[in-house]
PDB file of C-alpha atoms in Angstrom:
ATOM      1  CA  UNK A   1       0.000   0.000   0.000  1.00  0.00           C
ATOM      2  CA  UNK A   2       1.342   3.389  -0.959  1.00  0.00           C
ATOM      3  CA  UNK A   3       1.967   6.248   1.449  1.00  0.00           C
ATOM      4  CA  UNK A   4      -1.002   8.217   0.059  1.00  0.00           C
ATOM      5  CA  UNK A   5      -3.435   5.326   0.518  1.00  0.00           C
ATOM      6  CA  UNK A   6      -2.172   4.691   4.053  1.00  0.00           C
ATOM      7  CA  UNK A   7      -2.642   8.367   4.943  1.00  0.00           C
ATOM      8  CA  UNK A   8      -6.163   8.353   3.427  1.00  0.00           C
ATOM      9  CA  UNK A   9      -7.041   5.225   5.402  1.00  0.00           C
ATOM     10  CA  UNK A  10      -5.814   6.808   8.655  1.00  0.00           C
ATOM     11  CA  UNK A  11      -7.413  10.243   8.111  1.00  0.00           C
ATOM     12  CA  UNK A  12     -10.668   8.940   6.640  1.00  0.00           C
ATOM     13  CA  UNK A  13     -13.145  11.172   4.827  1.00  0.00           C
ATOM     14  CA  UNK A  14     -11.343  14.389   5.728  1.00  0.00           C
ATOM     15  CA  UNK A  15      -8.218  13.428   3.771  1.00  0.00           C
ATOM     16  CA  UNK A  16      -7.573  15.879   0.959  1.00  0.00           C
ATOM     17  CA  UNK A  17     -10.267  18.349   1.991  1.00  0.00           C
ATOM     18  CA  UNK A  18      -9.436  21.958   2.580  1.00  0.00           C
ATOM     19  CA  UNK A  19      -9.248  23.220   6.137  1.00  0.00           C
ATOM     20  CA  UNK A  20     -11.226  26.005   7.756  1.00  0.00           C
ATOM     21  CA  UNK A  21     -11.395  29.546   6.416  1.00  0.00           C
ATOM     22  CA  UNK A  22      -8.713  31.469   8.241  1.00  0.00           C
ATOM     23  CA  UNK A  23      -9.700  35.011   9.150  1.00  0.00           C
ATOM     24  CA  UNK A  24      -6.693  37.224   9.747  1.00  0.00           C
ATOM     25  CA  UNK A  25      -7.208  40.559  11.430  1.00  0.00           C
ATOM     26  CA  UNK A  26     -10.137  42.766  12.247  1.00  0.00           C
ATOM     27  CA  UNK A  27     -10.617  44.164   8.735  1.00  0.00           C
ATOM     28  CA  UNK A  28     -10.891  40.717   7.224  1.00  0.00           C
ATOM     29  CA  UNK A  29     -13.312  39.685   9.986  1.00  0.00           C
ATOM     30  CA  UNK A  30     -15.514  42.693   9.199  1.00  0.00           C
ATOM     31  CA  UNK A  31     -15.617  41.632   5.534  1.00  0.00           C
ATOM     32  CA  UNK A  32     -16.639  38.095   6.494  1.00  0.00           C
ATOM     33  CA  UNK A  33     -19.183  39.450   8.964  1.00  0.00           C
ATOM     34  CA  UNK A  34     -20.770  41.696   6.311  1.00  0.00           C
ATOM     35  CA  UNK A  35     -20.924  38.759   3.894  1.00  0.00           C
ATOM     36  CA  UNK A  36     -22.480  36.620   6.631  1.00  0.00           C
ATOM     37  CA  UNK A  37     -25.122  39.279   7.402  1.00  0.00           C
ATOM     38  CA  UNK A  38     -26.011  39.644   3.714  1.00  0.00           C
ATOM     39  CA  UNK A  39     -26.265  35.882   3.247  1.00  0.00           C
ATOM     40  CA  UNK A  40     -28.387  35.694   6.419  1.00  0.00           C
ATOM     41  CA  UNK A  41     -30.824  38.339   5.161  1.00  0.00           C
ATOM     42  CA  UNK A  42     -31.021  36.760   1.722  1.00  0.00           C
ATOM     43  CA  UNK A  43     -31.760  33.319   3.173  1.00  0.00           C
ATOM     44  CA  UNK A  44     -34.448  34.715   5.479  1.00  0.00           C
ATOM     45  CA  UNK A  45     -36.089  36.492   2.530  1.00  0.00           C
ATOM     46  CA  UNK A  46     -35.905  33.308   0.494  1.00  0.00           C
ATOM     47  CA  UNK A  47     -37.476  31.230   3.266  1.00  0.00           C
ATOM     48  CA  UNK A  48     -40.145  33.773   4.177  1.00  0.00           C
ATOM     49  CA  UNK A  49     -40.864  34.490   0.505  1.00  0.00           C
ATOM     50  CA  UNK A  50     -41.660  30.840  -0.130  1.00  0.00           C
ATOM     51  CA  UNK A  51     -44.903  31.155   1.851  1.00  0.00           C
ATOM     52  CA  UNK A  52     -47.992  33.012   0.714  1.00  0.00           C
ATOM     53  CA  UNK A  53     -48.148  36.612   1.944  1.00  0.00           C
ATOM     54  CA  UNK A  54     -50.555  37.140   4.778  1.00  0.00           C
ATOM     55  CA  UNK A  55     -51.201  33.424   5.202  1.00  0.00           C
ATOM     56  CA  UNK A  56     -50.762  32.155   8.725  1.00  0.00           C
ATOM     57  CA  UNK A  57     -48.314  29.286   8.936  1.00  0.00           C
ATOM     58  CA  UNK A  58     -49.088  26.049  10.693  1.00  0.00           C
ATOM     59  CA  UNK A  59     -46.776  24.771  13.434  1.00  0.00           C
ATOM     60  CA  UNK A  60     -45.402  22.152  11.018  1.00  0.00           C
ATOM     61  CA  UNK A  61     -44.620  24.819   8.394  1.00  0.00           C
ATOM     62  CA  UNK A  62     -42.886  26.988  10.984  1.00  0.00           C
ATOM     63  CA  UNK A  63     -40.767  24.042  12.130  1.00  0.00           C
ATOM     64  CA  UNK A  64     -39.927  23.159   8.537  1.00  0.00           C
ATOM     65  CA  UNK A  65     -38.782  26.718   7.794  1.00  0.00           C
ATOM     66  CA  UNK A  66     -36.806  26.801  11.034  1.00  0.00           C
ATOM     67  CA  UNK A  67     -35.128  23.488  10.167  1.00  0.00           C
ATOM     68  CA  UNK A  68     -34.319  24.734   6.665  1.00  0.00           C
ATOM     69  CA  UNK A  69     -32.709  27.850   8.103  1.00  0.00           C
ATOM     70  CA  UNK A  70     -30.802  25.894  10.767  1.00  0.00           C
ATOM     71  CA  UNK A  71     -29.438  23.545   8.103  1.00  0.00           C
ATOM     72  CA  UNK A  72     -28.304  26.499   6.009  1.00  0.00           C
ATOM     73  CA  UNK A  73     -26.727  28.224   9.025  1.00  0.00           C
ATOM     74  CA  UNK A  74     -24.857  25.085  10.079  1.00  0.00           C
ATOM     75  CA  UNK A  75     -23.529  24.580   6.564  1.00  0.00           C
ATOM     76  CA  UNK A  76     -22.523  28.227   6.269  1.00  0.00           C
ATOM     77  CA  UNK A  77     -20.641  28.253   9.570  1.00  0.00           C
ATOM     78  CA  UNK A  78     -18.949  24.871   9.214  1.00  0.00           C
ATOM     79  CA  UNK A  79     -16.235  26.318   6.980  1.00  0.00           C
ATOM     80  CA  UNK A  80     -15.035  28.632   9.765  1.00  0.00           C
ATOM     81  CA  UNK A  81     -12.804  27.834  12.704  1.00  0.00           C
ATOM     82  CA  UNK A  82     -14.753  27.483  15.987  1.00  0.00           C
ATOM     83  CA  UNK A  83     -13.476  30.813  17.340  1.00  0.00           C
ATOM     84  CA  UNK A  84     -14.524  32.582  14.124  1.00  0.00           C
ATOM     85  CA  UNK A  85     -17.979  30.958  14.283  1.00  0.00           C
ATOM     86  CA  UNK A  86     -18.302  32.315  17.809  1.00  0.00           C
ATOM     87  CA  UNK A  87     -17.360  35.815  16.652  1.00  0.00           C
ATOM     88  CA  UNK A  88     -19.733  35.731  13.662  1.00  0.00           C
ATOM     89  CA  UNK A  89     -22.760  34.557  15.634  1.00  0.00           C
ATOM     90  CA  UNK A  90     -21.865  36.748  18.598  1.00  0.00           C
ATOM     91  CA  UNK A  91     -21.558  39.738  16.269  1.00  0.00           C
ATOM     92  CA  UNK A  92     -25.217  39.476  15.317  1.00  0.00           C
ATOM     93  CA  UNK A  93     -26.285  39.394  18.940  1.00  0.00           C
ATOM     94  CA  UNK A  94     -23.841  42.164  19.894  1.00  0.00           C
ATOM     95  CA  UNK A  95     -25.418  44.413  17.273  1.00  0.00           C
ATOM     96  CA  UNK A  96     -28.926  43.705  18.563  1.00  0.00           C
ATOM     97  CA  UNK A  97     -27.876  44.217  22.180  1.00  0.00           C
ATOM     98  CA  UNK A  98     -26.323  47.523  21.162  1.00  0.00           C
ATOM     99  CA  UNK A  99     -29.744  48.542  19.856  1.00  0.00           C
ATOM    100  CA  UNK A 100     -31.180  47.981  23.340  1.00  0.00           C
ATOM    101  CA  UNK A 101     -28.875  50.645  24.724  1.00  0.00           C
ATOM    102  CA  UNK A 102     -30.261  53.123  22.184  1.00  0.00           C
ATOM    103  CA  UNK A 103     -33.777  52.434  23.474  1.00  0.00           C
ATOM    104  CA  UNK A 104     -32.854  54.021  26.780  1.00  0.00           C
ATOM    105  CA  UNK A 105     -32.809  57.384  24.974  1.00  0.00           C
ATOM    106  CA  UNK A 106     -36.568  57.168  24.257  1.00  0.00           C
ATOM    107  CA  UNK A 107     -38.493  59.573  26.482  1.00  0.00           C
ATOM    108  CA  UNK A 108     -42.103  58.706  25.599  1.00  0.00           C
ATOM    109  CA  UNK A 109     -43.156  55.809  27.903  1.00  0.00           C
ATOM    110  CA  UNK A 110     -45.622  54.331  25.386  1.00  0.00           C
ATOM    111  CA  UNK A 111     -43.114  54.367  22.537  1.00  0.00           C
ATOM    112  CA  UNK A 112     -40.479  52.949  24.863  1.00  0.00           C
ATOM    113  CA  UNK A 113     -42.736  50.076  25.885  1.00  0.00           C
ATOM    114  CA  UNK A 114     -43.514  49.260  22.235  1.00  0.00           C
ATOM    115  CA  UNK A 115     -39.857  49.449  21.221  1.00  0.00           C
ATOM    116  CA  UNK A 116     -38.793  47.250  24.144  1.00  0.00           C
ATOM    117  CA  UNK A 117     -41.479  44.694  23.253  1.00  0.00           C
ATOM    118  CA  UNK A 118     -40.286  44.597  19.646  1.00  0.00           C
ATOM    119  CA  UNK A 119     -36.673  44.335  20.775  1.00  0.00           C
ATOM    120  CA  UNK A 120     -37.477  41.435  23.120  1.00  0.00           C
ATOM    121  CA  UNK A 121     -39.210  39.536  20.308  1.00  0.00           C
ATOM    122  CA  UNK A 122     -36.278  40.155  17.951  1.00  0.00           C
ATOM    123  CA  UNK A 123     -33.729  39.182  20.601  1.00  0.00           C
ATOM    124  CA  UNK A 124     -35.559  35.985  21.525  1.00  0.00           C
ATOM    125  CA  UNK A 125     -35.972  35.022  17.875  1.00  0.00           C
ATOM    126  CA  UNK A 126     -32.325  35.679  17.080  1.00  0.00           C
ATOM    127  CA  UNK A 127     -31.147  33.945  20.251  1.00  0.00           C
ATOM    128  CA  UNK A 128     -33.285  30.923  19.377  1.00  0.00           C
ATOM    129  CA  UNK A 129     -31.780  30.727  15.886  1.00  0.00           C
ATOM    130  CA  UNK A 130     -28.209  31.151  17.093  1.00  0.00           C
ATOM    131  CA  UNK A 131     -28.342  29.161  20.334  1.00  0.00           C
ATOM    132  CA  UNK A 132     -27.171  25.869  18.767  1.00  0.00           C
ATOM    133  CA  UNK A 133     -24.128  27.691  17.371  1.00  0.00           C
ATOM    134  CA  UNK A 134     -23.108  29.489  20.565  1.00  0.00           C
ATOM    135  CA  UNK A 135     -20.722  28.204  23.197  1.00  0.00           C
ATOM    136  CA  UNK A 136     -22.091  27.574  26.693  1.00  0.00           C
ATOM    137  CA  UNK A 137     -20.369  30.740  27.876  1.00  0.00           C
ATOM    138  CA  UNK A 138     -21.903  32.784  25.050  1.00  0.00           C
ATOM    139  CA  UNK A 139     -25.330  31.306  25.802  1.00  0.00           C
ATOM    140  CA  UNK A 140     -25.000  32.407  29.415  1.00  0.00           C
ATOM    141  CA  UNK A 141     -23.744  35.881  28.477  1.00  0.00           C
ATOM    142  CA  UNK A 142     -26.493  36.566  25.943  1.00  0.00           C
ATOM    143  CA  UNK A 143     -29.262  34.940  27.994  1.00  0.00           C
ATOM    144  CA  UNK A 144     -28.438  36.982  31.112  1.00  0.00           C
ATOM    145  CA  UNK A 145     -30.045  40.289  29.955  1.00  0.00           C
ATOM    146  CA  UNK A 146     -33.024  38.381  28.571  1.00  0.00           C
ATOM    147  CA  UNK A 147     -33.496  36.599  31.882  1.00  0.00           C
ATOM    148  CA  UNK A 148     -33.340  39.943  33.689  1.00  0.00           C
ATOM    149  CA  UNK A 149     -36.089  41.265  31.385  1.00  0.00           C
ATOM    150  CA  UNK A 150     -38.081  38.088  32.036  1.00  0.00           C
ATOM    151  CA  UNK A 151     -37.881  38.718  35.801  1.00  0.00           C
ATOM    152  CA  UNK A 152     -38.927  42.364  35.346  1.00  0.00           C
ATOM    153  CA  UNK A 153     -41.867  41.414  33.138  1.00  0.00           C
ATOM    154  CA  UNK A 154     -42.871  38.600  35.509  1.00  0.00           C
ATOM    155  CA  UNK A 155     -42.857  41.003  38.457  1.00  0.00           C
ATOM    156  CA  UNK A 156     -44.983  43.486  36.492  1.00  0.00           C
ATOM    157  CA  UNK A 157     -47.495  40.735  35.756  1.00  0.00           C
ATOM    158  CA  UNK A 158     -47.603  39.731  39.424  1.00  0.00           C
ATOM    159  CA  UNK A 159     -48.000  43.312  40.635  1.00  0.00           C
ATOM    160  CA  UNK A 160     -50.289  44.858  38.033  1.00  0.00           C
ATOM    161  CA  UNK A 161     -52.601  42.182  36.607  1.00  0.00           C
ATOM    162  CA  UNK A 162     -55.887  40.956  38.047  1.00  0.00           C
ATOM    163  CA  UNK A 163     -55.566  37.554  39.765  1.00  0.00           C
ATOM    164  CA  UNK A 164     -57.543  35.672  37.086  1.00  0.00           C
ATOM    165  CA  UNK A 165     -55.151  36.801  34.331  1.00  0.00           C
ATOM    166  CA  UNK A 166     -51.879  36.356  36.210  1.00  0.00           C
ATOM    167  CA  UNK A 167     -51.461  32.618  35.686  1.00  0.00           C
ATOM    168  CA  UNK A 168     -52.113  32.793  31.947  1.00  0.00           C
ATOM    169  CA  UNK A 169     -49.753  35.764  31.548  1.00  0.00           C
ATOM    170  CA  UNK A 170     -47.039  34.018  33.573  1.00  0.00           C
ATOM    171  CA  UNK A 171     -47.337  30.880  31.425  1.00  0.00           C
ATOM    172  CA  UNK A 172     -47.192  33.005  28.279  1.00  0.00           C
ATOM    173  CA  UNK A 173     -44.024  34.729  29.478  1.00  0.00           C
ATOM    174  CA  UNK A 174     -42.430  31.413  30.457  1.00  0.00           C
ATOM    175  CA  UNK A 175     -43.217  30.008  27.011  1.00  0.00           C
ATOM    176  CA  UNK A 176     -41.895  33.099  25.247  1.00  0.00           C
ATOM    177  CA  UNK A 177     -38.634  33.134  27.253  1.00  0.00           C
ATOM    178  CA  UNK A 178     -38.357  29.333  27.362  1.00  0.00           C
ATOM    179  CA  UNK A 179     -35.293  29.298  25.115  1.00  0.00           C
ATOM    180  CA  UNK A 180     -33.382  31.192  27.820  1.00  0.00           C
ATOM    181  CA  UNK A 181     -34.817  29.573  30.916  1.00  0.00           C
ATOM    182  CA  UNK A 182     -32.939  26.292  30.457  1.00  0.00           C
ATOM    183  CA  UNK A 183     -29.549  28.017  30.482  1.00  0.00           C
ATOM    184  CA  UNK A 184     -27.699  27.771  33.803  1.00  0.00           C
ATOM    185  CA  UNK A 185     -27.169  31.079  35.555  1.00  0.00           C
ATOM    186  CA  UNK A 186     -23.857  32.871  35.323  1.00  0.00           C
ATOM    187  CA  UNK A 187     -21.774  32.315  38.416  1.00  0.00           C
ATOM    188  CA  UNK A 188     -20.663  35.674  39.739  1.00  0.00           C
TER     189      UNK A 188
END
């Protein structure tokens, strides 16, 4: 048996395949991040455009679209080194979390409440999509502010809602924040 065949037998299916994309420097990372964001948006448009406008999706259709997107995301990220995957996925969440800080500038309480509600839905959706691709440490870091918001919203429900509506509202909040609730707390 020749040296090449022996090496192929030892290394298996990965023999001869190219290695991970190597990102060198901050400028090159920014280029990859921009490409990733554009591909992300394009894939979301493609997936959401495949359903009829205005038609409500069944649970099975939602799961199918989610699985399609997860498959695409996994395939997209697999070419990157683990630390670069972490930076790419974290970059999306960092941008969204940066938007939360801008909300603090809103002075109108009604507008603020609406903007915070929209932000929470966006953050939970994005966190849900990215969670399988985040490290345990990243999951804890990004879940922490969401869990704090969950506690604030839960306390508001307990303090301000009539007794007959509290249980339903608490269950709704727990379901909405469920993706974060199974993450162990950050040890301080």
